[in-house]
JSON list of C-alpha atoms in Angstrom, two decimals:
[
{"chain": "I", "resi": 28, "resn": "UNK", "atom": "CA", "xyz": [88.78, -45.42, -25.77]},
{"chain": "I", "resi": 29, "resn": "UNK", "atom": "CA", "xyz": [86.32, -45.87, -23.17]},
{"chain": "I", "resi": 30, "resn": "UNK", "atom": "CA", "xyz": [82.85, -46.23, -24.85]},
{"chain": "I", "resi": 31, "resn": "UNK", "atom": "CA", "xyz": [81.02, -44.86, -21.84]},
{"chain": "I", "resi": 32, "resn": "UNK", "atom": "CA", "xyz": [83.67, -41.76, -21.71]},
{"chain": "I", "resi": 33, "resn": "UNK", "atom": "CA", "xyz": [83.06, -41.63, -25.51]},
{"chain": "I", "resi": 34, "resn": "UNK", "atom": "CA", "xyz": [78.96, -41.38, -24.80]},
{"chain": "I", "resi": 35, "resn": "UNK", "atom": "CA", "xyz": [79.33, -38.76, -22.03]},
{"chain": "I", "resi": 36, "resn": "UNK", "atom": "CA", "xyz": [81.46, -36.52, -24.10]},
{"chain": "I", "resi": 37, "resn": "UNK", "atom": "CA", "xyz": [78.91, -36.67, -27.01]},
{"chain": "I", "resi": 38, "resn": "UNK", "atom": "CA", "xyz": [76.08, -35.88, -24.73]},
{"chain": "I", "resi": 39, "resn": "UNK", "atom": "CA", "xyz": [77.58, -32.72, -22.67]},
{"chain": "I", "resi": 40, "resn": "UNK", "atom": "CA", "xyz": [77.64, -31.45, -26.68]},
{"chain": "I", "resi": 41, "resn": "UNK", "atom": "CA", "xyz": [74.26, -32.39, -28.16]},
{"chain": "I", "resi": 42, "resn": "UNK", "atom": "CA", "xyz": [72.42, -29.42, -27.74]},
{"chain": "I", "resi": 43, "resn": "UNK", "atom": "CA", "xyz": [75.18, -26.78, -27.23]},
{"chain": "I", "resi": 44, "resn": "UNK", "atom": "CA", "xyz": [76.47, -24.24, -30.10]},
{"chain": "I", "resi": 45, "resn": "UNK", "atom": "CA", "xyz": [79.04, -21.87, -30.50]},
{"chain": "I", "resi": 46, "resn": "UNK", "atom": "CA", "xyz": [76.62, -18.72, -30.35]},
{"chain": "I", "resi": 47, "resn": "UNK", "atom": "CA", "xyz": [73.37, -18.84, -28.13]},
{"chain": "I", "resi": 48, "resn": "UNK", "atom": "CA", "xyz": [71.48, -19.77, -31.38]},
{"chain": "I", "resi": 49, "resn": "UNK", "atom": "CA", "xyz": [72.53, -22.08, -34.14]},
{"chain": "I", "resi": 50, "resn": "UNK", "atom": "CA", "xyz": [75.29, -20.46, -35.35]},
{"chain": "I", "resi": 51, "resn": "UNK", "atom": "CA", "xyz": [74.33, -22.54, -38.95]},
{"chain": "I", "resi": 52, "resn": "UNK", "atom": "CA", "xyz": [72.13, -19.93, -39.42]},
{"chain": "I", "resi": 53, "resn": "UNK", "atom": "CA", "xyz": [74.70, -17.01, -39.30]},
{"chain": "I", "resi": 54, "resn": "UNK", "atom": "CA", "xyz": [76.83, -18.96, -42.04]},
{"chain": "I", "resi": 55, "resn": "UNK", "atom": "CA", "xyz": [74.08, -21.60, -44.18]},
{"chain": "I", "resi": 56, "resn": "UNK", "atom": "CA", "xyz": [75.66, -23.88, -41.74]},
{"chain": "I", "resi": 57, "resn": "UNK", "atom": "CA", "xyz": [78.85, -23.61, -44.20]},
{"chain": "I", "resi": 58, "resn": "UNK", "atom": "CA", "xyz": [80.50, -26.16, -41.74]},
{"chain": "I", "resi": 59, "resn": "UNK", "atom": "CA", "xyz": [78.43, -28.84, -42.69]},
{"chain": "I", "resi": 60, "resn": "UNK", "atom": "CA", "xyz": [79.13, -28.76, -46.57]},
{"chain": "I", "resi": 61, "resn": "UNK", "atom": "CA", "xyz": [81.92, -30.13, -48.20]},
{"chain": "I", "resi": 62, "resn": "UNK", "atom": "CA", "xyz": [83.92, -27.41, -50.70]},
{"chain": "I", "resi": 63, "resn": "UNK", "atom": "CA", "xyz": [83.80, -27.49, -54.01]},
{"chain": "I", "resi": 64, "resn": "UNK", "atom": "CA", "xyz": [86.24, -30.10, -55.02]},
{"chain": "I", "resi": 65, "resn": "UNK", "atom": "CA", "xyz": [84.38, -32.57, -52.45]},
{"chain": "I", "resi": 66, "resn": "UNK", "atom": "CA", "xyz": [86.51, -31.93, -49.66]},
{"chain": "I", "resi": 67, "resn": "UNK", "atom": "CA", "xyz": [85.16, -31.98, -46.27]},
{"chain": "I", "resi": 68, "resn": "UNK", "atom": "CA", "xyz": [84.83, -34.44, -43.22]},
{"chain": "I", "resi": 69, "resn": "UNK", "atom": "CA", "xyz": [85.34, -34.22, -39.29]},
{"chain": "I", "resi": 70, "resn": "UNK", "atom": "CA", "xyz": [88.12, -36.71, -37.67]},
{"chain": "I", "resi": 71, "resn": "UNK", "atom": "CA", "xyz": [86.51, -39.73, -35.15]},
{"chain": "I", "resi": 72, "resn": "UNK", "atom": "CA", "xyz": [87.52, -39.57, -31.58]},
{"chain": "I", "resi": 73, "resn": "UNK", "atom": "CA", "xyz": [88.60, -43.13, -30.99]},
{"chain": "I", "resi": 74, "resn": "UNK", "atom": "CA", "xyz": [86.15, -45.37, -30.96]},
{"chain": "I", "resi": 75, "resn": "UNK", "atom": "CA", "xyz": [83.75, -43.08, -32.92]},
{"chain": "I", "resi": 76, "resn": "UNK", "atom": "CA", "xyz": [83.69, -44.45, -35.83]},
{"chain": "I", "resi": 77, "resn": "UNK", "atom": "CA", "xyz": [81.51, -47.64, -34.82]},
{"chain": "I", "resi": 78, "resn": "UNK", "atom": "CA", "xyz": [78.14, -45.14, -34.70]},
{"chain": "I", "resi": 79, "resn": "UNK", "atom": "CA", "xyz": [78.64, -44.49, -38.49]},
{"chain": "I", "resi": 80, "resn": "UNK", "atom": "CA", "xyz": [79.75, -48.03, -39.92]},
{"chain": "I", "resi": 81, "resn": "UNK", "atom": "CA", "xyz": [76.11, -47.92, -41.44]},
{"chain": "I", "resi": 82, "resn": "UNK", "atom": "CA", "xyz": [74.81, -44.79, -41.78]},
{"chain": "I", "resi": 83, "resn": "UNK", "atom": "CA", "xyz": [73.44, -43.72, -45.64]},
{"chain": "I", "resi": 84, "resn": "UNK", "atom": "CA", "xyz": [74.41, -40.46, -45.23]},
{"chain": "I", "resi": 85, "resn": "UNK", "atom": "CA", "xyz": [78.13, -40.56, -44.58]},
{"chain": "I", "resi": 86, "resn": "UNK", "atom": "CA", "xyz": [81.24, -42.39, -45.59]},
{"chain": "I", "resi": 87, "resn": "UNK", "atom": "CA", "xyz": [84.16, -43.38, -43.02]},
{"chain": "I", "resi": 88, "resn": "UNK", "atom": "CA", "xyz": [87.13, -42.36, -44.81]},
{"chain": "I", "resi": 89, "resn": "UNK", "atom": "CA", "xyz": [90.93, -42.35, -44.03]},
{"chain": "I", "resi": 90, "resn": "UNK", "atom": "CA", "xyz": [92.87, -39.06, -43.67]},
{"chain": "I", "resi": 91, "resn": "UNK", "atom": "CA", "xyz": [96.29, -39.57, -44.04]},
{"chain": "I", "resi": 92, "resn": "UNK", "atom": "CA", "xyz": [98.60, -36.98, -42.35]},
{"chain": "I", "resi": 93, "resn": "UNK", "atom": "CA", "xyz": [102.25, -36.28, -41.64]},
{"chain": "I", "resi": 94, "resn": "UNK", "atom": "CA", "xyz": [101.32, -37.37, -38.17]},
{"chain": "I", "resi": 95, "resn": "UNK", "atom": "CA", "xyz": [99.90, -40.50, -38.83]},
{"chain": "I", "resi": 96, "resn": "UNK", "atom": "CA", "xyz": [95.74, -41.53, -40.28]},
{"chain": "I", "resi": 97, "resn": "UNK", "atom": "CA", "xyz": [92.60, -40.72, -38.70]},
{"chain": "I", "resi": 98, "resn": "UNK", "atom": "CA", "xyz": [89.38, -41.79, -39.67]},
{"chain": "I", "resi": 99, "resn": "UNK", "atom": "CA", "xyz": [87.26, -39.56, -40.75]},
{"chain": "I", "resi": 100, "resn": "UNK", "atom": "CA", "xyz": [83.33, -38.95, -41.34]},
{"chain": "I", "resi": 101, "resn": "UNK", "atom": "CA", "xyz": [82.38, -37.44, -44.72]},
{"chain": "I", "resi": 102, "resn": "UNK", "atom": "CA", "xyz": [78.84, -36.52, -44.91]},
{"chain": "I", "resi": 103, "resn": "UNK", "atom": "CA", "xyz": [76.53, -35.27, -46.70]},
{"chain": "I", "resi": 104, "resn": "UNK", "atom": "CA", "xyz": [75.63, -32.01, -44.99]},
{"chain": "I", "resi": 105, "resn": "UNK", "atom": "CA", "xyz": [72.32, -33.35, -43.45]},
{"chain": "I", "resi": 106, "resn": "UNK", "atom": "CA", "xyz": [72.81, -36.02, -40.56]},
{"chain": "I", "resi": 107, "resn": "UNK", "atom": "CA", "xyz": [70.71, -36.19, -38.18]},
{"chain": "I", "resi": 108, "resn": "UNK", "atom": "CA", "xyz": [72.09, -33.45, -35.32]},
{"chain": "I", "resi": 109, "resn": "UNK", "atom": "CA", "xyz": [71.90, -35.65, -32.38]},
{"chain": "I", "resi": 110, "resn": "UNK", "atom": "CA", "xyz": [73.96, -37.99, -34.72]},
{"chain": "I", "resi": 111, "resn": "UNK", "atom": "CA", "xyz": [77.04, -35.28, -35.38]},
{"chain": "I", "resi": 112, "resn": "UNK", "atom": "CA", "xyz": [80.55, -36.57, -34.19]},
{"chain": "I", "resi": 113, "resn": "UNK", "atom": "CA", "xyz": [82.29, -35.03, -31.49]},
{"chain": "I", "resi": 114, "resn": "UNK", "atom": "CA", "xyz": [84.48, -33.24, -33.96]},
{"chain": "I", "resi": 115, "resn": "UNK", "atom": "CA", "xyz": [81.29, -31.46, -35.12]},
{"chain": "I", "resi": 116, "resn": "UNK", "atom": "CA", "xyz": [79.93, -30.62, -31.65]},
{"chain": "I", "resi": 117, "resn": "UNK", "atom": "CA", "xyz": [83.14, -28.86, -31.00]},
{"chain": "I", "resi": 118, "resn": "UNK", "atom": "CA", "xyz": [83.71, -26.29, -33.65]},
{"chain": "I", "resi": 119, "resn": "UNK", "atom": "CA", "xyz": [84.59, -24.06, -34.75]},
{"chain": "I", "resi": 120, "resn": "UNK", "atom": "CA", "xyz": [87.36, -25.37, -30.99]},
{"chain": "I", "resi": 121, "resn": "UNK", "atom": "CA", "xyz": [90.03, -27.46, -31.69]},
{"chain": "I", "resi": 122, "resn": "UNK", "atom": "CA", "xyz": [91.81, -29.20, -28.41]},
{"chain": "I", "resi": 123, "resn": "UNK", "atom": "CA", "xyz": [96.04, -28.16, -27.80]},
{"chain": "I", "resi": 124, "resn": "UNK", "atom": "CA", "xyz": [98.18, -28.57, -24.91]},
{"chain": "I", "resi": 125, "resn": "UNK", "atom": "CA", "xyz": [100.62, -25.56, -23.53]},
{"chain": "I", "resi": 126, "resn": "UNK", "atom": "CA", "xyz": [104.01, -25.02, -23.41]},
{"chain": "I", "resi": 127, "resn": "UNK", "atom": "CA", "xyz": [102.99, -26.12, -19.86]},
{"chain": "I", "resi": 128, "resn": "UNK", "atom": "CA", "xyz": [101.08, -29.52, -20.90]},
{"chain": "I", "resi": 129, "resn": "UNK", "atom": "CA", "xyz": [98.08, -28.00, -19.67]},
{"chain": "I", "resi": 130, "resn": "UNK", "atom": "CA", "xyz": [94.91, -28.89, -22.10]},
{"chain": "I", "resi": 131, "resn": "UNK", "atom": "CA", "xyz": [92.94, -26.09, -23.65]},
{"chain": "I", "resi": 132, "resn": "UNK", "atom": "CA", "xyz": [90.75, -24.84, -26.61]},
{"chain": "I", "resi": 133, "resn": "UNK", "atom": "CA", "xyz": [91.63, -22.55, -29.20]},
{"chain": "I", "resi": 134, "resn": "UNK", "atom": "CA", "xyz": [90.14, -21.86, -32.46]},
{"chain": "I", "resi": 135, "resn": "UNK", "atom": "CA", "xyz": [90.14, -24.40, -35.06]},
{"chain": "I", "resi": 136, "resn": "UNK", "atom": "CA", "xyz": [92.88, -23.93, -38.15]},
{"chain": "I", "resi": 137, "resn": "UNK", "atom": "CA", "xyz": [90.14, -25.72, -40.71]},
{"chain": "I", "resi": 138, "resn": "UNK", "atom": "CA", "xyz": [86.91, -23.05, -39.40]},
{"chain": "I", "resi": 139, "resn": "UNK", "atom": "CA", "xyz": [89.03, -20.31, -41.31]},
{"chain": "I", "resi": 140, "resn": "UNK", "atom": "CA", "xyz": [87.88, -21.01, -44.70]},
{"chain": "I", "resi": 141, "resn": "UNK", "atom": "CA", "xyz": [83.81, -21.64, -43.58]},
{"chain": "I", "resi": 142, "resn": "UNK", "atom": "CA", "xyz": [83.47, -19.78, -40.09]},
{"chain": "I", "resi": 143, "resn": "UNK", "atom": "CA", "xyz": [82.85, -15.91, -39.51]},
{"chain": "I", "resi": 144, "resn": "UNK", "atom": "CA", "xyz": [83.60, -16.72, -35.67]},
{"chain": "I", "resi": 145, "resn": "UNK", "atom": "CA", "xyz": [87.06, -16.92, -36.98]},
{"chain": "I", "resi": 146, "resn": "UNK", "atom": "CA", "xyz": [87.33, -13.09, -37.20]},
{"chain": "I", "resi": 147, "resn": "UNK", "atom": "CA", "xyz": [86.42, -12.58, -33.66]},
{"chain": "I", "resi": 148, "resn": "UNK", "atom": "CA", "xyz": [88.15, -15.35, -31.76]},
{"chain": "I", "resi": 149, "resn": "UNK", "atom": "CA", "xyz": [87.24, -17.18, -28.60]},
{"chain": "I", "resi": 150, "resn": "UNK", "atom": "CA", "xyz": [85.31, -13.99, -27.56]},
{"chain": "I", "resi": 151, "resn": "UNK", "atom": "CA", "xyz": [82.45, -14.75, -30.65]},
{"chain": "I", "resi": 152, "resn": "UNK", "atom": "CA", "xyz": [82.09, -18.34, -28.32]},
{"chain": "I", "resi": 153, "resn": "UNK", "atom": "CA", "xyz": [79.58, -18.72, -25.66]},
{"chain": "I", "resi": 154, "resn": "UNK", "atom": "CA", "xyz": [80.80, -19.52, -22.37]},
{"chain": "I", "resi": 155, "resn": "UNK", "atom": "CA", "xyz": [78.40, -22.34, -21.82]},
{"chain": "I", "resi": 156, "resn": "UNK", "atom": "CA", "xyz": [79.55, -23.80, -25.26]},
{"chain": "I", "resi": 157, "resn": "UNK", "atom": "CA", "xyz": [83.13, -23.15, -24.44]},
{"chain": "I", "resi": 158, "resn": "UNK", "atom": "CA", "xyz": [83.29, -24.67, -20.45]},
{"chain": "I", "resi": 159, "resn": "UNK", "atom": "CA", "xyz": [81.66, -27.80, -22.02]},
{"chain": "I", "resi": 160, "resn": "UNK", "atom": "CA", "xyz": [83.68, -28.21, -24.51]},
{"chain": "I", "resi": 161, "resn": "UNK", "atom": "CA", "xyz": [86.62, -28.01, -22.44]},
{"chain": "I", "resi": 162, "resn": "UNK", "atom": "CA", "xyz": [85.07, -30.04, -19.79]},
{"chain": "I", "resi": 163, "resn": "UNK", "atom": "CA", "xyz": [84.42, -32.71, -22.71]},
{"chain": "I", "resi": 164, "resn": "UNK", "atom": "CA", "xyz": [88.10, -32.18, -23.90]},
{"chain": "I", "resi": 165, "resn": "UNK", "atom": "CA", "xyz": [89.41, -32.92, -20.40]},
{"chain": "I", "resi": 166, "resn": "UNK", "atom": "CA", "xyz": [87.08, -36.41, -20.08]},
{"chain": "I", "resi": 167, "resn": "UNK", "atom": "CA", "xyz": [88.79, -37.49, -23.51]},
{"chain": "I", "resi": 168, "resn": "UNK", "atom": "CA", "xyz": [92.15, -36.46, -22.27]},
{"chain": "I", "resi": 169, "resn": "UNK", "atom": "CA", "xyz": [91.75, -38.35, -18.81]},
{"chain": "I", "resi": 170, "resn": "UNK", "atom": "CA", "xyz": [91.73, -41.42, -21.29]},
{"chain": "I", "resi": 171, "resn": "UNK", "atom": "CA", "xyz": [95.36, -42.43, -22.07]},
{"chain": "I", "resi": 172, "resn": "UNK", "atom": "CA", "xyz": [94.29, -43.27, -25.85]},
{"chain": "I", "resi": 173, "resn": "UNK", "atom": "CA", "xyz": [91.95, -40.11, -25.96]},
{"chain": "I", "resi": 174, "resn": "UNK", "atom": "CA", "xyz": [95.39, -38.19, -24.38]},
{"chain": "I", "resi": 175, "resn": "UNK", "atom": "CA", "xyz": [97.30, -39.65, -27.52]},
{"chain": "I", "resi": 176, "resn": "UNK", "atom": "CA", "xyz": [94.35, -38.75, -30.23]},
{"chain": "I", "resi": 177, "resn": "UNK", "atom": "CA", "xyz": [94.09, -35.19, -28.90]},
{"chain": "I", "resi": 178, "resn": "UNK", "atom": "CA", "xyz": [98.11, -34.60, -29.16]},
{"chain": "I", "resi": 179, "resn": "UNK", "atom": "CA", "xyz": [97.88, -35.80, -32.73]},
{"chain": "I", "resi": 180, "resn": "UNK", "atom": "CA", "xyz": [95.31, -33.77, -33.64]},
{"chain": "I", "resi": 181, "resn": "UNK", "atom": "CA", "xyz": [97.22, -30.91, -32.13]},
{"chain": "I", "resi": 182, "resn": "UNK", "atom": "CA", "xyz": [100.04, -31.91, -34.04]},
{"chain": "I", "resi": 183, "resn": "UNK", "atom": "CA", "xyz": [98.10, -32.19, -37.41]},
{"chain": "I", "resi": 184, "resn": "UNK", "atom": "CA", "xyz": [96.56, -28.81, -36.91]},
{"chain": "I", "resi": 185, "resn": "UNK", "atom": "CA", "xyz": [99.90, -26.96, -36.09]},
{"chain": "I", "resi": 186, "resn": "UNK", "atom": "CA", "xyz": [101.49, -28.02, -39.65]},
{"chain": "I", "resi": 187, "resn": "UNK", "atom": "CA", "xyz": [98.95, -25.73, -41.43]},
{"chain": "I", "resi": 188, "resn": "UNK", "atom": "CA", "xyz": [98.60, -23.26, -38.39]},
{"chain": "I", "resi": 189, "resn": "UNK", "atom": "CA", "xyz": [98.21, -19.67, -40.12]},
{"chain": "I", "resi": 190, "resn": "UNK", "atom": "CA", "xyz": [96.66, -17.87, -37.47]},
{"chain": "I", "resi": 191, "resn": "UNK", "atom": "CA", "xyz": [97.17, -17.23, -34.04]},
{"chain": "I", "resi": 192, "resn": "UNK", "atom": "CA", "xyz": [96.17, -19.55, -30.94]}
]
């Protein structure tokens, strides 16, 4: 992807959160711990995973799904914030296409387990969080291997969809 698309994206996010606060502070920022087994991790956009080859407080790792591998960032739970992949600056929003191809947000399968957003739905988001992280979704998706990362994603999140869209 793009590496200047792949900058802009991550700086429309750096200061934005879900709630007009840090929502980490509603939760003990439960999203940025892995669970008990060691399980945890945020997938790379493409192209991502070249600002964490040599970080000490992550690991890239590979995710391997029905849908094909992404890389993925498994931290530590204390990165620096202005250092937190897109993934990260996005949820508890996951990117999906329509029925109609059209690109839009909904609420990410994997925040059920960590986020109390969950129980409230897009209406717990902000609106300034949620317009840029659309607008960010829609500069990834204007690049054709962005386009093809965000419809696997989509795809990898529908095969353990429990909840509604």
């Amino acid at each position: 992807m793009n590496p200047q698309i792949l900058s802009r994206a991550r700086e429309l996010l750096l200061s934005l959160t879900p709630l007009n606060h840090d929502c980490g502070l509603l939760c003990g920022q439960a999203c940025c711990a892995p669970d008990e087994e060691g399980q945890g991790g945020m997938m790379l956009f493409p192209g991502e995973s070249a600002l964490y080859e040599n970080v000490s407080w992550a690991a890239l790792e590979t995710a391997h799904t029905p849908v094909g591998d992404f890389v993925c960032l498994k931290c530590d739970g204390r990165c620096p914030r202005e250092a937190r992949p897109l993934a990260c600056r996005i949820f508890p929003l996951s990117p999906y296409f329509n029925a109609s191809g059209e690109l839009g947000l909904r609420m990410d399968q994997r925040a059920w387990a960590m986020c109390p957003l969950m129980e409230y739905g897009l209406q717990a988001i902000s609106r300034p969080f949620f317009q840029s992280a659309l607008t960010v979704m829609q500069i990834i998706d204007g690049d054709p291997q962005g386009h093809a990362f965000l419809l696997r994603w989509q795809q990898a999140e529908d095969l353990y969809r429990i909840g509604p869209l």
